[in-house]
Short mmCIF file of C-alpha atoms in Angstrom, two decimals:
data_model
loop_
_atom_site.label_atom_id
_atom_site.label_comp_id
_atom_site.label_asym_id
_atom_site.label_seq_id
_atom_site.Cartn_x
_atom_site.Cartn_y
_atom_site.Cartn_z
CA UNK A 1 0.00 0.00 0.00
CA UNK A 2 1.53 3.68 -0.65
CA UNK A 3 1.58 5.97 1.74
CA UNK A 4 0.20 9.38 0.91
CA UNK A 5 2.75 11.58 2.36
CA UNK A 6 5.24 12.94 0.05
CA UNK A 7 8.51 12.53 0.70
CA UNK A 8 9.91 16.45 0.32
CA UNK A 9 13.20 16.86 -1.42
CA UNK A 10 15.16 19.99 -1.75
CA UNK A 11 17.44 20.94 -4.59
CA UNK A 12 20.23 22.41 -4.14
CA UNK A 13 21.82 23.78 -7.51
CA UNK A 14 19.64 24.41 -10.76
CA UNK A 15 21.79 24.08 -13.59
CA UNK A 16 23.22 21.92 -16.54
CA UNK A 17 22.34 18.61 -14.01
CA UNK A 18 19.67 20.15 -11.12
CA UNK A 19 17.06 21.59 -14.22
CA UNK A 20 17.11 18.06 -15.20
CA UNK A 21 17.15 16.49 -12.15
CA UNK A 22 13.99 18.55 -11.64
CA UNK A 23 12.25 17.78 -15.00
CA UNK A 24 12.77 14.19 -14.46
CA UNK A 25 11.05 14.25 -10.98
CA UNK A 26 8.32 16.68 -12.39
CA UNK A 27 7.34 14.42 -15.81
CA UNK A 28 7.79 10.78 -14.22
CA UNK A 29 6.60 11.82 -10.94
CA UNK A 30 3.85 8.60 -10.96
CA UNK A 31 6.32 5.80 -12.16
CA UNK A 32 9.05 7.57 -9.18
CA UNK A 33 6.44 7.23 -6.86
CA UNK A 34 5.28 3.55 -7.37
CA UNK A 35 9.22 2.50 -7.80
CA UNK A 36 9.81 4.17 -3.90
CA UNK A 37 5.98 3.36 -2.49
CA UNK A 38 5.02 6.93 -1.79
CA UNK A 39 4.67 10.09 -3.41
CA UNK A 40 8.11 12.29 -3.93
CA UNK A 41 7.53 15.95 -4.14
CA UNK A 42 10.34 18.85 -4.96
CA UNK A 43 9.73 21.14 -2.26
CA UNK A 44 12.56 23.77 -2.99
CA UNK A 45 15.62 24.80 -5.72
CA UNK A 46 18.04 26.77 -4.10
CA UNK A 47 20.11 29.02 -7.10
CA UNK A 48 22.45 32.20 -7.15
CA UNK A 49 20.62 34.10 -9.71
CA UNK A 50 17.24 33.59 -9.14
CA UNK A 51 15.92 35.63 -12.27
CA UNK A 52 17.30 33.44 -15.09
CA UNK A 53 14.32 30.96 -16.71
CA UNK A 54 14.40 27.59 -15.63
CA UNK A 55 12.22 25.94 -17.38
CA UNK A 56 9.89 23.12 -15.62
CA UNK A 57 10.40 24.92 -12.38
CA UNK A 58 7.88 26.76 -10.55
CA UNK A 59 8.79 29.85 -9.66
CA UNK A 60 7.14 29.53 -5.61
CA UNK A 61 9.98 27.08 -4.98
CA UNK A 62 13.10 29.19 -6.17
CA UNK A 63 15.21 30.63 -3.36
CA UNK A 64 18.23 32.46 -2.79
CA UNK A 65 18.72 30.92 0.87
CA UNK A 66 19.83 27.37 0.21
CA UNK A 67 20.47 27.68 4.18
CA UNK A 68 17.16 28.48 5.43
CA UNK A 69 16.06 25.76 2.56
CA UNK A 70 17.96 22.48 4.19
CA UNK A 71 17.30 23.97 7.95
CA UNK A 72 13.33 23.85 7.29
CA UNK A 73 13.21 19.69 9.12
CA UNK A 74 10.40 18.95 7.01
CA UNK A 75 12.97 17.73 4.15
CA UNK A 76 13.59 14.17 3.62
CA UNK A 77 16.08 14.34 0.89
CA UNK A 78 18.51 17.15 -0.16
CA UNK A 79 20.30 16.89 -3.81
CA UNK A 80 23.35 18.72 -4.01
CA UNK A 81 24.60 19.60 -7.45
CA UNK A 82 26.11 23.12 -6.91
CA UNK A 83 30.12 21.65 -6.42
CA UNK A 84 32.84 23.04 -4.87
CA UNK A 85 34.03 22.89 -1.22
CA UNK A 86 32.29 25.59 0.68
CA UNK A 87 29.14 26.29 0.63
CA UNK A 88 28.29 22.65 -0.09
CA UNK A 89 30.12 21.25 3.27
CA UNK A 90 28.31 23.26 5.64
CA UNK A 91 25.32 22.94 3.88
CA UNK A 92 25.49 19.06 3.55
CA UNK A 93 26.29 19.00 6.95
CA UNK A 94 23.52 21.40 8.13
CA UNK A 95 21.29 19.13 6.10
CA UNK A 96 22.32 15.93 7.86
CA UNK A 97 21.44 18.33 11.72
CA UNK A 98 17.82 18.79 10.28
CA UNK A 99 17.26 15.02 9.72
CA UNK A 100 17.68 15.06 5.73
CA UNK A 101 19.91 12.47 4.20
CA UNK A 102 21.85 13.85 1.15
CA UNK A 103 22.55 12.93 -1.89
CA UNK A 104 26.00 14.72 -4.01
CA UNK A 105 27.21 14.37 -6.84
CA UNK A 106 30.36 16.60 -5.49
CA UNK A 107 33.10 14.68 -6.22
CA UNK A 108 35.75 17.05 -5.12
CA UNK A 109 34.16 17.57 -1.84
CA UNK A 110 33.82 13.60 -1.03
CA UNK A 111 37.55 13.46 -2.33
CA UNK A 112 39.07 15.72 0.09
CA UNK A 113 36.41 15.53 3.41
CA UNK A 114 34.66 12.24 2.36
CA UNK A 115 35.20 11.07 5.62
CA UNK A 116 33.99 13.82 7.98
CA UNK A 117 30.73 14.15 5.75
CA UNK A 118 30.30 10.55 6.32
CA UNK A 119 30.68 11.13 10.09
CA UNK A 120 28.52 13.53 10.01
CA UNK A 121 25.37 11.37 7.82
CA UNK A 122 26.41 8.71 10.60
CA UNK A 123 25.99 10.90 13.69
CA UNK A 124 22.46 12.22 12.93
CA UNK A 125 20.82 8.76 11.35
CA UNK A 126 20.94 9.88 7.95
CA UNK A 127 21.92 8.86 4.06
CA UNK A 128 25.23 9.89 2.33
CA UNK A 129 24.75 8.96 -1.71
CA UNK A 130 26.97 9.83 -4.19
CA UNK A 131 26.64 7.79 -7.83
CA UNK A 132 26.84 10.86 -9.81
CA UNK A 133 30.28 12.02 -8.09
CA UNK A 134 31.95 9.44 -10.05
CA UNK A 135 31.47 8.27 -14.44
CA UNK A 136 27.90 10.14 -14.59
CA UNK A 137 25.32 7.72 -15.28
CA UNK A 138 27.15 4.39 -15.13
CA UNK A 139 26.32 2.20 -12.19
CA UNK A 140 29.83 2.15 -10.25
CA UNK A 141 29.77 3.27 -7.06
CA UNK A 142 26.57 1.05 -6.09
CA UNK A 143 28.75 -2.22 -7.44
CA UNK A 144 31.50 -1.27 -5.71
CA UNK A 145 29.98 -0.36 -2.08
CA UNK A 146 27.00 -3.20 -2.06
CA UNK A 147 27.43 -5.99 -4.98
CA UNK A 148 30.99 -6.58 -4.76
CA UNK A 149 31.18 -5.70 -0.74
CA UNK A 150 31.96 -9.89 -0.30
CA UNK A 151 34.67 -9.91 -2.91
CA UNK A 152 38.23 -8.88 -2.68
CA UNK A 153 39.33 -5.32 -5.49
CA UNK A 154 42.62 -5.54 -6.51
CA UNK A 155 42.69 -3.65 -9.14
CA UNK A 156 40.36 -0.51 -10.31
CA UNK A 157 41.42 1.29 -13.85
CA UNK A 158 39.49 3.51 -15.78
CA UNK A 159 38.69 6.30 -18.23
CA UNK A 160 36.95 8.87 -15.64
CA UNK A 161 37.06 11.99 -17.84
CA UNK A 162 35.14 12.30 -20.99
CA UNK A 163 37.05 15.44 -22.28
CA UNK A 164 40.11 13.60 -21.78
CA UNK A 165 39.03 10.72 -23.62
CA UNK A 166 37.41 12.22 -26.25
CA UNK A 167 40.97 14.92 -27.22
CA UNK A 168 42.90 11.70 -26.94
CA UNK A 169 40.48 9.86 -29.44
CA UNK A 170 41.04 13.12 -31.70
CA UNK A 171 44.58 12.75 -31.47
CA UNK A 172 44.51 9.06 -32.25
CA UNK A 173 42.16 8.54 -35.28
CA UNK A 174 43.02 12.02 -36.87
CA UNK A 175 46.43 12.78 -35.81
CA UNK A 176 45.49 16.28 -34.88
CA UNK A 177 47.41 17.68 -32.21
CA UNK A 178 46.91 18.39 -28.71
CA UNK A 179 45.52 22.39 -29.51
CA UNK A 180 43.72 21.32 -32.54
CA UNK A 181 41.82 18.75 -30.18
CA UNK A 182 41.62 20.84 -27.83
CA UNK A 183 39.32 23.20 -29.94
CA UNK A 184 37.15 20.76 -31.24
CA UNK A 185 36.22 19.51 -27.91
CA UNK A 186 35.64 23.31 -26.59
CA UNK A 187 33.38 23.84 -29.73
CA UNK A 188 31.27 20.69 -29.16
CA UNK A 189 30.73 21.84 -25.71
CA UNK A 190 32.80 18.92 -24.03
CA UNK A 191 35.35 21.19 -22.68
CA UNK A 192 35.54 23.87 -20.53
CA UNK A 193 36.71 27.55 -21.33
CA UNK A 194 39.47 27.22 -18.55
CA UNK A 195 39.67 23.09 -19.12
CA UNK A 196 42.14 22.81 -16.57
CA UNK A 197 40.65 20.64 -13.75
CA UNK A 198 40.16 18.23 -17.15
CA UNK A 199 43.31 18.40 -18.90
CA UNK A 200 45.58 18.38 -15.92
CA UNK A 201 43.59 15.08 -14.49
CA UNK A 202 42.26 17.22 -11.26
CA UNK A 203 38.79 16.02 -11.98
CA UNK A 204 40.21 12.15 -12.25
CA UNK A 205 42.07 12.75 -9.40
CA UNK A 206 39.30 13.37 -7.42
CA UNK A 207 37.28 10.36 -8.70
CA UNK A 208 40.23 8.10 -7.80
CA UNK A 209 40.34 8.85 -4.47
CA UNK A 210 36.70 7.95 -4.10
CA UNK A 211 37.12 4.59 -6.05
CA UNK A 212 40.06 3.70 -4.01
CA UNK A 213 38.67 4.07 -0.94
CA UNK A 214 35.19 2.33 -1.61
CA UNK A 215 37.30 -0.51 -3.02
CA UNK A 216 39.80 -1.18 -0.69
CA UNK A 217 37.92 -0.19 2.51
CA UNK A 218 40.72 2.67 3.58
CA UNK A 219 40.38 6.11 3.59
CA UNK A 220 42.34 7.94 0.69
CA UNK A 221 42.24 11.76 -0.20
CA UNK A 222 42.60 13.92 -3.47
CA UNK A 223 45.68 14.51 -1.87
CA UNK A 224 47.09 10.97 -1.49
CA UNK A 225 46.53 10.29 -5.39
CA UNK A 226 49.93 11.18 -8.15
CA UNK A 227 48.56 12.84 -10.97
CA UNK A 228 50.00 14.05 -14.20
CA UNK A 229 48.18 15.90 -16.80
CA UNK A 230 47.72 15.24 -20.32
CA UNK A 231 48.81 18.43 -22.14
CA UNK A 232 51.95 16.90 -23.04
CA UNK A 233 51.20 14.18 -25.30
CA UNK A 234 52.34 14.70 -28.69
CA UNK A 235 51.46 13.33 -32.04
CA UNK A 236 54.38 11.67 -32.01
CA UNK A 237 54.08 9.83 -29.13
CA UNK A 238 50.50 8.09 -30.71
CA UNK A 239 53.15 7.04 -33.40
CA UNK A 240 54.87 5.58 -30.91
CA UNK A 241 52.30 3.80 -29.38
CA UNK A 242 50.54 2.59 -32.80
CA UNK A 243 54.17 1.43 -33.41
CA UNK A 244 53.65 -0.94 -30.26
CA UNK A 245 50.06 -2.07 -30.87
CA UNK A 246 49.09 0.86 -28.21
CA UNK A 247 47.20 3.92 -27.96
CA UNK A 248 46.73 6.20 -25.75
CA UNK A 249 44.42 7.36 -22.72
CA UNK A 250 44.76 9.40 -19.14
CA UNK A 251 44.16 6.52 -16.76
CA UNK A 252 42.87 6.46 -12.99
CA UNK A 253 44.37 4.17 -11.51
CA UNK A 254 44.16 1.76 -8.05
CA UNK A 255 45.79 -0.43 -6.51
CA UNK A 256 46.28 -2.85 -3.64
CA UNK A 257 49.72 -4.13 -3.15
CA UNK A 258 51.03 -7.91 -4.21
CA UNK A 259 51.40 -8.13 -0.57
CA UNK A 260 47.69 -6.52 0.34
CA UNK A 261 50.01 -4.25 2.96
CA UNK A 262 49.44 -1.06 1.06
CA UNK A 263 47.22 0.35 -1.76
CA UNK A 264 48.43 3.49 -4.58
CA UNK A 265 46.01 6.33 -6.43
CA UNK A 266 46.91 7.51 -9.15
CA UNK A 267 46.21 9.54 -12.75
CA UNK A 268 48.57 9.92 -15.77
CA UNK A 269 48.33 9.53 -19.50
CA UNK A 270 49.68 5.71 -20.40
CA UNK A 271 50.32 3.36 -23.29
CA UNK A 272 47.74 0.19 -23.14
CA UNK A 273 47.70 -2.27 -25.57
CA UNK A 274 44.85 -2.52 -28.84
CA UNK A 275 43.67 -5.58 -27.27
CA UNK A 276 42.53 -4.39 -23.48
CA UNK A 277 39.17 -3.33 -23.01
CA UNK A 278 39.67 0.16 -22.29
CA UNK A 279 41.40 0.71 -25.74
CA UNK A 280 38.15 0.58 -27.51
CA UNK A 281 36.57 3.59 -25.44
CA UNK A 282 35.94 6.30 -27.95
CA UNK A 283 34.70 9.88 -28.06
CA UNK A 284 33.58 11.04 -24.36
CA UNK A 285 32.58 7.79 -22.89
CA UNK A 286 33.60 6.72 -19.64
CA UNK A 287 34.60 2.81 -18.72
CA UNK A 288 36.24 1.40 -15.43
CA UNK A 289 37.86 -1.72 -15.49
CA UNK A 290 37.81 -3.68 -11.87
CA UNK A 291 39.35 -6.76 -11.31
CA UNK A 292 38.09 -8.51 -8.17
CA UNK A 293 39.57 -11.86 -6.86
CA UNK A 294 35.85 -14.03 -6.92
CA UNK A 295 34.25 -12.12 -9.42
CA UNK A 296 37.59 -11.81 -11.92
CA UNK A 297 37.29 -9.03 -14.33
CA UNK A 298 34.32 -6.02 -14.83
CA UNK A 299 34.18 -3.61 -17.04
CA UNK A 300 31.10 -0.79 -16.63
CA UNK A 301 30.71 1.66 -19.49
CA UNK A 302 28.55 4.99 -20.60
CA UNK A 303 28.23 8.26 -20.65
CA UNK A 304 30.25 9.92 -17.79
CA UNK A 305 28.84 13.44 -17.93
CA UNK A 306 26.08 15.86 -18.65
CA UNK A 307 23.03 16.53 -17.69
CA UNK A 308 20.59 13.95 -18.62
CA UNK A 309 23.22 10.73 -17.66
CA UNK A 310 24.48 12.52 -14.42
CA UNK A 311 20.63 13.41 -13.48
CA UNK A 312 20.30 9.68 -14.10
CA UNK A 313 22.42 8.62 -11.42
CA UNK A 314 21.06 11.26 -9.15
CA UNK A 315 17.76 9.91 -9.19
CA UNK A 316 18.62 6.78 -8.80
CA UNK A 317 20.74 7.85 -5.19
CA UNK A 318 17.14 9.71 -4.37
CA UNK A 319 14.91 6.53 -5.10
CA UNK A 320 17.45 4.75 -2.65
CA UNK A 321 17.24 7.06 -0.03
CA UNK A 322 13.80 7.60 0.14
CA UNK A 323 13.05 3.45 0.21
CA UNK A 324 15.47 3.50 3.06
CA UNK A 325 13.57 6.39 5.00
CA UNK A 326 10.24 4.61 4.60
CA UNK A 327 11.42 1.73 6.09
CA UNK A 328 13.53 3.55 8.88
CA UNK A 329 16.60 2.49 7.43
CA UNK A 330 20.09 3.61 6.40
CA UNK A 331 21.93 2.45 3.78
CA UNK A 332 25.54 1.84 3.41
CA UNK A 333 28.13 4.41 5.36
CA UNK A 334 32.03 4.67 5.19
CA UNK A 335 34.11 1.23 5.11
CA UNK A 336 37.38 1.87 6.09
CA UNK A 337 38.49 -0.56 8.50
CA UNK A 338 41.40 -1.88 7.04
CA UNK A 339 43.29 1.23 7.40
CA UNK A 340 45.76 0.50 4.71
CA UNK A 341 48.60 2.94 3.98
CA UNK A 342 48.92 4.57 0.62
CA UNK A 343 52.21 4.06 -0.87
CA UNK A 344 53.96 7.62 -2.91
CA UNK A 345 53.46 6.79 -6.69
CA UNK A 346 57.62 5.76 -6.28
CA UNK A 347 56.86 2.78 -4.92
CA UNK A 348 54.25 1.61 -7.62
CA UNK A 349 55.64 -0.98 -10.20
CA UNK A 350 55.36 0.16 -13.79
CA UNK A 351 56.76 0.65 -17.25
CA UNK A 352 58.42 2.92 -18.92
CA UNK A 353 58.49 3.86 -23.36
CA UNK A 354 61.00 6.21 -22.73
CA UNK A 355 62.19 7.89 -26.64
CA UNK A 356 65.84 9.78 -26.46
CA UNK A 357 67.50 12.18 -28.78
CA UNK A 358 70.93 10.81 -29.10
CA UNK A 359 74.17 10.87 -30.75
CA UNK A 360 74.44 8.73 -34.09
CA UNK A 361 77.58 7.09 -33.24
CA UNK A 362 79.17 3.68 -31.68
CA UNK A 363 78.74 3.02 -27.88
CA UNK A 364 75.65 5.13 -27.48
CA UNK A 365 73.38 2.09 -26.81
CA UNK A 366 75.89 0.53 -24.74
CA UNK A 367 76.17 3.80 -22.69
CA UNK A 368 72.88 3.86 -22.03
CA UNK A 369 72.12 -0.08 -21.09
CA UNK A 370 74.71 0.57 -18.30
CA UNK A 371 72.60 3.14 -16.83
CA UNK A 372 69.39 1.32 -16.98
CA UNK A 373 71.64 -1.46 -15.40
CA UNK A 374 73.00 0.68 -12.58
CA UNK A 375 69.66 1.46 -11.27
CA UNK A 376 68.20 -1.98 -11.67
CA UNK A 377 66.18 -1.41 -14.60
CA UNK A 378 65.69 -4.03 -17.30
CA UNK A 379 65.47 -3.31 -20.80
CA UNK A 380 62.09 -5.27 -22.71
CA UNK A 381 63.06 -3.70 -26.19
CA UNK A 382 64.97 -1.19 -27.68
CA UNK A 383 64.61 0.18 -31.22
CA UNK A 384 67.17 2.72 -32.95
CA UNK A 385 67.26 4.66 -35.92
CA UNK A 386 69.39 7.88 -36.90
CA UNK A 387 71.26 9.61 -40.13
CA UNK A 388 73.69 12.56 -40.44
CA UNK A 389 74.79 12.21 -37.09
CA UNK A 390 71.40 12.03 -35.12
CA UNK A 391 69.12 9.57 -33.84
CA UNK A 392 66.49 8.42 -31.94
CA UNK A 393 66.44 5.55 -29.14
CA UNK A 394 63.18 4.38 -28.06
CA UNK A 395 63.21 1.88 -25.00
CA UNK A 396 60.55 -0.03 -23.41
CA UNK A 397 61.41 -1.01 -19.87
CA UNK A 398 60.04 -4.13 -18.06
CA UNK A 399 58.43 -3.81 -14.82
CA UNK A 400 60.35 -1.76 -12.26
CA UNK A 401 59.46 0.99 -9.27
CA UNK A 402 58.78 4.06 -10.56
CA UNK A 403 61.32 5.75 -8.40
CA UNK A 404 64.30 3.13 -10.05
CA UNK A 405 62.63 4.32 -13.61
CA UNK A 406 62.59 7.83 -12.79
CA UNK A 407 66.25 7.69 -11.50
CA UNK A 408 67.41 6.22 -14.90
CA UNK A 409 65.96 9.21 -16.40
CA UNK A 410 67.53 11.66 -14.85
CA UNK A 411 70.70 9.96 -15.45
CA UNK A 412 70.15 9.52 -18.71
CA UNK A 413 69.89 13.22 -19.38
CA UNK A 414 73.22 13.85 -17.86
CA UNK A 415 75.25 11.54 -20.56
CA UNK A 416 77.10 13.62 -23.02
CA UNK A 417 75.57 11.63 -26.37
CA UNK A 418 71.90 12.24 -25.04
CA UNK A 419 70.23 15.21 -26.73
CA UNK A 420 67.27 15.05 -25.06
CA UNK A 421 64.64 13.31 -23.49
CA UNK A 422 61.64 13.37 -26.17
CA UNK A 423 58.88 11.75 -24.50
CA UNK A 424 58.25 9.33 -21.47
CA UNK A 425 55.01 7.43 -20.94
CA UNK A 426 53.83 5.15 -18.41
CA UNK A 427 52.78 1.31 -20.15
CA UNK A 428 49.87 0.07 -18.14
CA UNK A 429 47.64 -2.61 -19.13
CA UNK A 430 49.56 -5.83 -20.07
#
């Protein structure tokens, strides 16, 4: 039987995602309400700049005080879609005082104070959802925190970045450049006008940190994850990788340790080979690759942004929470008993396509195996070529810590017969 009572949710944030958030609730209000068992009304949209048209909204429920709006205890649910740090903490938090649970799709925020918001949802009874903080409308957090919660994660990789993916995919199957794909993505509306956060893997970053902590049940901060940005990669280095069966993508990437005693975050642009999985991910999609010890290997895929996917996964968060509320329940909170630390990004094992500007003359490759050798680095392939007294050494490393690999470097640049250090990118993948 359904209960007649709406369950009031406020909406914090009434743009690109919250308008649709809204529209969605308004036109499928009937099917929402027989999926949760009672009616779900939007009781409030809290916005900056009250005068611009928002279609689908009534007017009576726009307000400039998103304070007074989460304080009013009749609220059930609050949707937070504004970002940033401040004012969404405190107002999360004030939410979670006046009996709402929440549901964010604030990725940096859960990145770098997941754990006191969590805290906080646990101290007053209440919900903390968060699907669309991480690969918009694919199912991934859900899997993660509830269907895999009996299985061991080794292993999560993925594309979390549509504009990244979808300049790299330029760059691949046109052999534009980085500016030219730059612009294209801009003028299709996938990037930003300052694409920074994107480009320079802040916005990954941030998703990593939430993945590895749901996965491996330990807390881990934006600030715990390595990241390197993509604004380096060069035609030439897609030559490189086509040259090896490779392309090219900005990865986030976690870990546990072979040992289990430790776990690594991380984002950087890497080789992977043709045949894995996350090669095929074109345009702006989004796919995560997990690899659990029962379950083996997962891949989820979609669209990881805009409005109508991320609204998607908002909505599904709210139908959650509001089951949960009717039957005086919480859903999952934090899991971070194992406590695990998080190892510096020179203690993860990887490989290294390193391509040198060298001398065209005898001893040069033997020069340079000795320093691979000296800091325990072994060579997987080497290829050479060079005329009028220049060449070009391109070596692909086997397995080593990063810190060994990034020693060799450096040493590398100090011989006498090495020009230059052209490119060096991380092979991930095998």
């Amino acid at each position: 039987m359904m209960r007649t009572r709406p369950l009031k949710v406020a909406l914090l944030g009434c743009g690109v995602v919250g308008s649709e958030v809204a529209r969605i609730m308004t036109t499928h209000a009937d099917d929402l309400a027989a999926r949760i068992g009672a009616p779900v009304e939007l009781a409030g949209v809290a916005v900056r700049r009250p005068d611009k048209v928002r279609g689908g909204v009534p007017a009576e429920l726009i307000t400039t005080d998103a304070t007074a709006l989460v304080k009013r205890g009749d609220i059930d649910v609050v949707v937070e879609v504004i970002g940033g740090i401040e004012p969404a903490r405190t107002l999360i938090t004030t939410a979670f005082e006046h009996g709402a649970s929440v549901v964010s799709a604030n990725k940096a925020l859960l990145a770098q104070d997941g754990a006191s918001l969590y805290a906080a949802a646990q101290q007053h009874g209440q919900d903390l959802y968060y699907e669309a903080a991480v690969a918009g409308a694919i199912p991934l957090i859900r899997p993660l925190r509830e269907s895999l919660a009996g299985d061991k994660i080794n292993r999560v990789m993925g594309i979390v970045n549509g504009t990244t993916n979808f300049i790299l995919d330029k760059m691949d199957s046109t052999g534009a450049g980085y500016q030219e794909a730059l612009d294209e993505a801009t003028a299709l509306g996938y990037a930003e006008a300052d694409p920074t956060a994107d480009v320079e893997g802040f916005d990954a970053a941030a998703k990593a940190a939430i993945l590895a902590g749901i996965a491996f049940h330990t807390r881990v901060r934006l600030d715990d994850v390595y990241r390197e940005g993509m604004t380096e990669v060069t035609a030439a280095d897609f030559a490189s990788a086509k040259q090896m069966g490779c392309t090219i993508k900005l990865l986030a990437i976690c870990e546990r340790a072979a040992d289990g005693g430790s776990v690594t975050a991380r984002v950087h642009p890497a080789m992977i080979p043709l045949s894995h999985p996350l090669a095929s991910v074109r345009e702006a999609y989004n796919a995560v690759f997990v690899e659990a010890e029962a379950a083996g290997q997962l891949m989820f895929y979609g669209p990881g942004a805009g409005g109508s996917p991320t609204a998607s996964a908002v909505l599904g968060d709210v139908v959650a929470v509001c089951r949960n509320r009717l039957n005086e329940a919480t859903g999952p909170g934090e899991s971070a008993y194992t406590q695990l630390p998080v190892s510096s990004m020179g203690e993860v094992v990887t490989r290294y396509h390193i391509s040198l500007d060298v001398a065209d003359k005898p001893g040069v490759l033997a020069q340079v195996a000795t320093v691979f050798a000296e800091h325990g680095v072994s060579i997987d392939t080497v290829r050479q070529q060079g005329k009028d007294g220049e060449a070009s050494l391109v070596v692909v490393t086997h397995r080593a810590p990063d810190a060994a690999l990034s020693g060799t470097v450096e040493a590398l640049r100090k011989l006498d017969t090495v020009r230059g250090v052209a490119s060096i990118m991380r092979v991930e993948g095998e």
